[in-house]
Coordinates of C-alpha atoms in Angstrom, one line a residue:
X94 CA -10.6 -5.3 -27.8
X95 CA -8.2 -8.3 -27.6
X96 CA -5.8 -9.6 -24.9
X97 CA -3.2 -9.0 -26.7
X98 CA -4.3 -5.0 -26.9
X99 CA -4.3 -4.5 -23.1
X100 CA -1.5 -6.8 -22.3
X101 CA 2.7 -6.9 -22.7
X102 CA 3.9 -9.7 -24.5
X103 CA 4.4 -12.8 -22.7
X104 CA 8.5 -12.4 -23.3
X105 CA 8.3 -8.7 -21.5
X106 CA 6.2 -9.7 -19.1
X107 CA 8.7 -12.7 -18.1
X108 CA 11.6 -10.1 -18.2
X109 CA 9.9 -7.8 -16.0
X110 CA 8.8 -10.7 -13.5
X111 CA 12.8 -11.5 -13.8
X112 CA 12.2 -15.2 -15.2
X113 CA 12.9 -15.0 -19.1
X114 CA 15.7 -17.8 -17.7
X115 CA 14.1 -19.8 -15.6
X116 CA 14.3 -23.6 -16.2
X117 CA 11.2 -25.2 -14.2
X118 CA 12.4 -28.3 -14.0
X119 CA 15.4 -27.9 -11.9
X120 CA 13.1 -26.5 -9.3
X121 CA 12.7 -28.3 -6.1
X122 CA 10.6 -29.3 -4.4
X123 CA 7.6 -30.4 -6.7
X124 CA 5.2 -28.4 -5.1
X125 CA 7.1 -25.2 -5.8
X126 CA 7.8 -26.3 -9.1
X127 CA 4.4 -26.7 -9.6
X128 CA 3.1 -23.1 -9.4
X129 CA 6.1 -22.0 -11.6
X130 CA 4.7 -24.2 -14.2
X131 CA 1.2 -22.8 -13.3
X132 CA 3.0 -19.5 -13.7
X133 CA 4.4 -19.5 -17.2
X134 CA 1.0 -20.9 -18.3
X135 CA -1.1 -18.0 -17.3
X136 CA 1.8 -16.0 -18.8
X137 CA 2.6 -17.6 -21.8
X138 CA -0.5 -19.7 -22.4
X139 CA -4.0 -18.0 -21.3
X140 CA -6.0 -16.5 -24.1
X141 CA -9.4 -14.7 -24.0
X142 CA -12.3 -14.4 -26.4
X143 CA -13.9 -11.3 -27.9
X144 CA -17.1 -11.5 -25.6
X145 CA -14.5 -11.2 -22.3
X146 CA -14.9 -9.2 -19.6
X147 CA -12.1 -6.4 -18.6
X148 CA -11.0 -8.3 -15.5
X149 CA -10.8 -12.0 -17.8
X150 CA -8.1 -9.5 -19.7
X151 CA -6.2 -9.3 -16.7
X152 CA -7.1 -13.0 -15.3
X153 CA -3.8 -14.8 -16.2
X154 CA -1.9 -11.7 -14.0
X155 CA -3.8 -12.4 -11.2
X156 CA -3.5 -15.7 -11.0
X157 CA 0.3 -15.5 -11.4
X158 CA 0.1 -13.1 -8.3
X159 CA -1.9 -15.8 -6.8
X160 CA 0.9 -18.5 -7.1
X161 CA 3.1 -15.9 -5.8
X162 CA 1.6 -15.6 -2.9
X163 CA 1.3 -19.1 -2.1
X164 CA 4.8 -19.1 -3.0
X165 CA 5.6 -16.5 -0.3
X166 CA 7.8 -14.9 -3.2
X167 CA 6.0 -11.7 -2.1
X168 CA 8.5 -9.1 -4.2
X169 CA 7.5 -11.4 -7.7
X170 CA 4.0 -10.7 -6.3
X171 CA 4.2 -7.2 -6.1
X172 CA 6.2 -6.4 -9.5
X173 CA 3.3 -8.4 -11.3
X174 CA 0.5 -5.7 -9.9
X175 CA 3.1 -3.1 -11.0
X176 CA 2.8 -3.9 -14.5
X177 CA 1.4 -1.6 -16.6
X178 CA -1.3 -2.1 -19.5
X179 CA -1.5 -1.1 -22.9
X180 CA -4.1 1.5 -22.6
X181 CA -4.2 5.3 -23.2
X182 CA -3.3 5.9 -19.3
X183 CA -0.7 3.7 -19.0
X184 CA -1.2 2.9 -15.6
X185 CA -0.4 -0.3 -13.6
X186 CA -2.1 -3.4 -13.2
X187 CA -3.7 -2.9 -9.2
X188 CA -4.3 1.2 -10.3
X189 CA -6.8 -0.2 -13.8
X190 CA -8.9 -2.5 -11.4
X191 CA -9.6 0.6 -9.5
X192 CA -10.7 2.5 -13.4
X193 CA -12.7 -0.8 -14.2
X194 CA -14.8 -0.5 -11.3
X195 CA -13.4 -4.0 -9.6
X196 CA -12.4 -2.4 -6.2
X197 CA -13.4 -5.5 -4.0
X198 CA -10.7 -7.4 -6.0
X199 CA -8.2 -4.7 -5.2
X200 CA -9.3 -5.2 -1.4
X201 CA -8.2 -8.3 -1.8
X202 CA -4.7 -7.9 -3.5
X203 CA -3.8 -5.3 -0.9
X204 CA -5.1 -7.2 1.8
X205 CA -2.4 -9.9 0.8
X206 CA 0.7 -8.2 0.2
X207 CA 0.3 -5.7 2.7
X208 CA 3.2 -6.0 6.0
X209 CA 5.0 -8.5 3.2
X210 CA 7.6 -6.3 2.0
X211 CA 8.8 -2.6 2.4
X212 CA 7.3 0.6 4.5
X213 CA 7.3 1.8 0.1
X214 CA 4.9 -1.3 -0.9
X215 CA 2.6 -1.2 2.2
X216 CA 2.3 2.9 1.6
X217 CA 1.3 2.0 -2.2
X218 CA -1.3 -1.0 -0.5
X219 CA -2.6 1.4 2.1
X220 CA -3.1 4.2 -0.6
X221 CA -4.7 1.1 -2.6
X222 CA -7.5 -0.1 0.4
X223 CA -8.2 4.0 1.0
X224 CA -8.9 4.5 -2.7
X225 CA -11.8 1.0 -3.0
X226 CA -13.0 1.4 0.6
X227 CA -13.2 5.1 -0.8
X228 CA -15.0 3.9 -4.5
X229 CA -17.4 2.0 -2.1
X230 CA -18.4 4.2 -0.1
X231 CA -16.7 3.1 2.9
X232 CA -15.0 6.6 3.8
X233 CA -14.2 5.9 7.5
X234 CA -12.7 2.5 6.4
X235 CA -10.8 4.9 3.4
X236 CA -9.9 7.4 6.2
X237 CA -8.6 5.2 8.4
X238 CA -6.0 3.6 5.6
X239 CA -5.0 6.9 4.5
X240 CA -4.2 7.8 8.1
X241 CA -2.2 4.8 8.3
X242 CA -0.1 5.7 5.3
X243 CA 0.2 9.5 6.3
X244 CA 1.6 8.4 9.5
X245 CA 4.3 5.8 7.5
X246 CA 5.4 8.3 5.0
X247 CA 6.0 10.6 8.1
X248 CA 7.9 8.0 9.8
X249 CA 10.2 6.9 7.0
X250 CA 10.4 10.4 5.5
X251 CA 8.6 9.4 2.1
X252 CA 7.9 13.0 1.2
X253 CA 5.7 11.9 -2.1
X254 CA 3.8 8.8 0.0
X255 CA 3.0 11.7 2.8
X256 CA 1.4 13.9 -0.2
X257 CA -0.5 11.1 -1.7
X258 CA -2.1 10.0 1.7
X259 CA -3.0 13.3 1.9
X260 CA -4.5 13.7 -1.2
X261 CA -6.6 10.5 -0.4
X262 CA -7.6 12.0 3.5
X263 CA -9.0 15.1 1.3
X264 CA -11.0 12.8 -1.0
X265 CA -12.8 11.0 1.7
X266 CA -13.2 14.4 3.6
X267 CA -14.5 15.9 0.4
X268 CA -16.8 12.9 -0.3
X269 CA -18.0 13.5 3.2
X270 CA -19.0 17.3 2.4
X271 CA -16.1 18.4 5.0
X272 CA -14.8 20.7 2.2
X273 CA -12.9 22.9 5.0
X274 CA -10.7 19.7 5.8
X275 CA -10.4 18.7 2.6
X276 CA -9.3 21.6 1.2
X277 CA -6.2 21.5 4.1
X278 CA -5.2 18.2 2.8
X279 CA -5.2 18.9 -0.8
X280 CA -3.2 22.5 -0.3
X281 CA -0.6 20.3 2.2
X282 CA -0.3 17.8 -0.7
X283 CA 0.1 20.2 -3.5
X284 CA 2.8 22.1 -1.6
X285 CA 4.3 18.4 -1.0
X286 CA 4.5 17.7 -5.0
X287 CA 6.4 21.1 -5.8
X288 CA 8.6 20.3 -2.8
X289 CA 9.6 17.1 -4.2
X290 CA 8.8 17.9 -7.9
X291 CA 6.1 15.1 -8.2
X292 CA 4.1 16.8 -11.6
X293 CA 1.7 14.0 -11.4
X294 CA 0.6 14.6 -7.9
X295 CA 0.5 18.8 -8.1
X296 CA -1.9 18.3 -11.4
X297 CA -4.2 15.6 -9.6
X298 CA -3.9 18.5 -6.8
X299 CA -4.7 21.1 -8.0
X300 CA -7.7 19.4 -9.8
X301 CA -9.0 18.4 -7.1
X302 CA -9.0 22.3 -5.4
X303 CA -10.9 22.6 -8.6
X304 CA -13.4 19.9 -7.4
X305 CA -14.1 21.9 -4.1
X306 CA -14.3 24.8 -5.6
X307 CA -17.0 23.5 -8.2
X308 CA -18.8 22.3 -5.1
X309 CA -18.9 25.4 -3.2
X310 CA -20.0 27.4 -6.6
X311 CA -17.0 29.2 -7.0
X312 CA -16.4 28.9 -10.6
X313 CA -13.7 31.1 -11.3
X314 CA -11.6 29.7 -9.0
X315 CA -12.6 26.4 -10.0
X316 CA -12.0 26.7 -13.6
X317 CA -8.3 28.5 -12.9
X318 CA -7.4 25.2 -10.9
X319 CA -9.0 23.1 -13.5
X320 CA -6.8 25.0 -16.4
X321 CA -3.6 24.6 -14.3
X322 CA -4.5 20.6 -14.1
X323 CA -4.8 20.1 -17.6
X324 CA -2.0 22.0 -18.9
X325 CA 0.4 20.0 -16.6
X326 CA -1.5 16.6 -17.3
X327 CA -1.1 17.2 -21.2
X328 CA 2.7 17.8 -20.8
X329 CA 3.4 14.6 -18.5
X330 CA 0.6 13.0 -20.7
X331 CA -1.6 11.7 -18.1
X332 CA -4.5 11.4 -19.6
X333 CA -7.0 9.7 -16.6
X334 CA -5.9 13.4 -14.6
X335 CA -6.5 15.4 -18.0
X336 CA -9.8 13.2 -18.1
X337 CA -11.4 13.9 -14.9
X338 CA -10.3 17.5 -14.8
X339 CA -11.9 18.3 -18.6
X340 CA -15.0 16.6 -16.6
X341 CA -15.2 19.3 -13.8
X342 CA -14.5 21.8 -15.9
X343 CA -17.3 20.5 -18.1
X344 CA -19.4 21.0 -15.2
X345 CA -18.4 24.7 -14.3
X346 CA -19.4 25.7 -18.1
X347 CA -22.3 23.8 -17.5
X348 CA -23.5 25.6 -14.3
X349 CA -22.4 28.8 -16.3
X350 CA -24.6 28.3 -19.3
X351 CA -21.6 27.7 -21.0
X352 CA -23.1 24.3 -23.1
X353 CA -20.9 24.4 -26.2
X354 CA -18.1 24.8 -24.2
X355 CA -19.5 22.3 -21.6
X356 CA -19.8 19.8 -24.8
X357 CA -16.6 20.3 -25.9
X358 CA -14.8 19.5 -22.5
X359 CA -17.4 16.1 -21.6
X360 CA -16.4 14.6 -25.7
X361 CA -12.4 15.0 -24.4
X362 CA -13.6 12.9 -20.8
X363 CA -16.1 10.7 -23.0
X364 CA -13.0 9.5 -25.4
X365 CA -10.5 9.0 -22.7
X366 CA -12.6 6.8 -20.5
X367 CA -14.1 4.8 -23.6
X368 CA -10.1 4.3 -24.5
X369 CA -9.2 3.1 -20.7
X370 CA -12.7 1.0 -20.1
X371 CA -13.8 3.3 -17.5
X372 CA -17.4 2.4 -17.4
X373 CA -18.2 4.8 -14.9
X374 CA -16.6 7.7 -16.4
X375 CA -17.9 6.7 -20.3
X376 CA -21.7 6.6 -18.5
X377 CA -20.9 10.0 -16.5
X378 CA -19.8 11.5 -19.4
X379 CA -22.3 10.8 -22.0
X380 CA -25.7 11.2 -19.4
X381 CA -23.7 14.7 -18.9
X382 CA -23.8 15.2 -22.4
X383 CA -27.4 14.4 -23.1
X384 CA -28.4 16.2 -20.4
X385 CA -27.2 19.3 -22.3
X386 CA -28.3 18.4 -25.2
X387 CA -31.6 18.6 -24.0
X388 CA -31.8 22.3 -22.6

């Protein structure tokens, strides 16, 4: 894997960052000028080797958002963790920390732009903290941010934010075992998304009613939820929602003696995560499959 794989070109990221014309040296006073020219260094300069980690991929991005920051051009700073890689999922830049496991750094990001710019941004950095403190294990810490957020999106009227800080609430509830309040959230959010006609958050929904179903052994119901996930993922081709819900529904067959089937299902999650770098979900996947392979 190469930089240049995960990565837009220098030019396109410059566009999107809206400074393909700027001239550095015009820029006053030096000390401003000088993180610009620290910018389009990272951008156009930094280069990795083959034996690089997933996050030195992404180092030169982060440090441009660093000089942002100390920049106080907080809207520059927020576009460049908006940019998305070149990976199967197609996902932004803040969102592919999260896959690669690096959810203290995302702490971090969120922590910084957070109260900077719009009630829009600080819904997407609330969401953000909910989902690591979430990954860590932190779920009061999670539920807290996504209460924050659910009470924004209420406020402003940001019918799509108020469905994904739901969807978060039910993930910390369902972490928690509190499948009862978790499955309120999730039914709340998925009547949210065909509201507002968000496909992305009804499939990541509905596959996570198939989660609690799984949980609380009914399969049937689990496996029609986990169907109606995949067939909307394929068709918006979201392939991280597709990935995880061929994983639960790996784990109904599973349960049902269903191994071939099973197989099939944890192969499909196994490829998607080894395409994205998802660690976790490549290790998940192929212990799964062993497992199986052992009965």
């Amino acid at each position: 894997m190469k930089d240049t794989d995960i990565l837009p070109s220098g030019k396109s990221i410059l566009a999107e960052l809206e400074l393909e014309q700027l001239t550095v040296r015009t820029i006053k006073p030096r000390s401003k000028r000088t993180h610009y020219r620290a910018i389009l260094n990272w951008i156009m300069r930094y280069q990795t080797s083959s034996s690089s980690s997933s996050i030195d991929y992404v180092k030169g991005l982060l440090e441009v958002f660093y000089h942002f920051c100390q920049l106080e051009e907080w809207r520059r700073a927020a576009l460049t963790l908006a940019i998305p890689l070149n990976l199967s999922a197609k996902v932004e830049l803040q969102e592919h920390l999260g896959i690669w496991g690096y959810y203290n750094e995302q702490i971090e990001l969120y922590k910084q732009l957070l109260g900077k710019l719009t009630p829009a941004i600080d819904s997407v950095c609330l969401n953000g903290l909910g989902g690591a403190y979430h990954s860590l294990g932190r779920y009061q810490q999670a539920i807290d941010c996504h209460q924050q957020d659910l009470e924004l999106a209420r406020k402003t009227g940001n019918r799509k934010g108020e469905g994904s800080a739901l969807g978060g609430l039910g993930n910390a509830y369902n972490a928690l075992a509190n499948y009862p309040e978790a499955t309120h959230c999730y039914q709340q959010w998925l009547g949210i998304t065909q509201d507002v006609g968000d496909c992305q958050g009804k499939a990541k929904a509905l596959g996570n009613l198939g989660d609690i179903n799984e949980s609380l052994g009914r399969y049937e119901q689990a496996i029609s939820y986990y169907q109606q996930c995949l067939t909307i993922a394929a068709e918006i081709s979201d392939s991280m929602t597709e990935s995880r819900a061929n994983g639960g529904l790996a784990n109904v067959y599973s349960h049902q003696g269903k191994y071939t089937e099973a197989v099939g299902c944890y192969q499909k999650w196994l490829k998607t995560a080894q395409d994205n770098g998802d660690r976790d979900g490549e290790s998940k996947a192929l212990s799964s499959t062993l497992s199986i392979s052992d009965i």
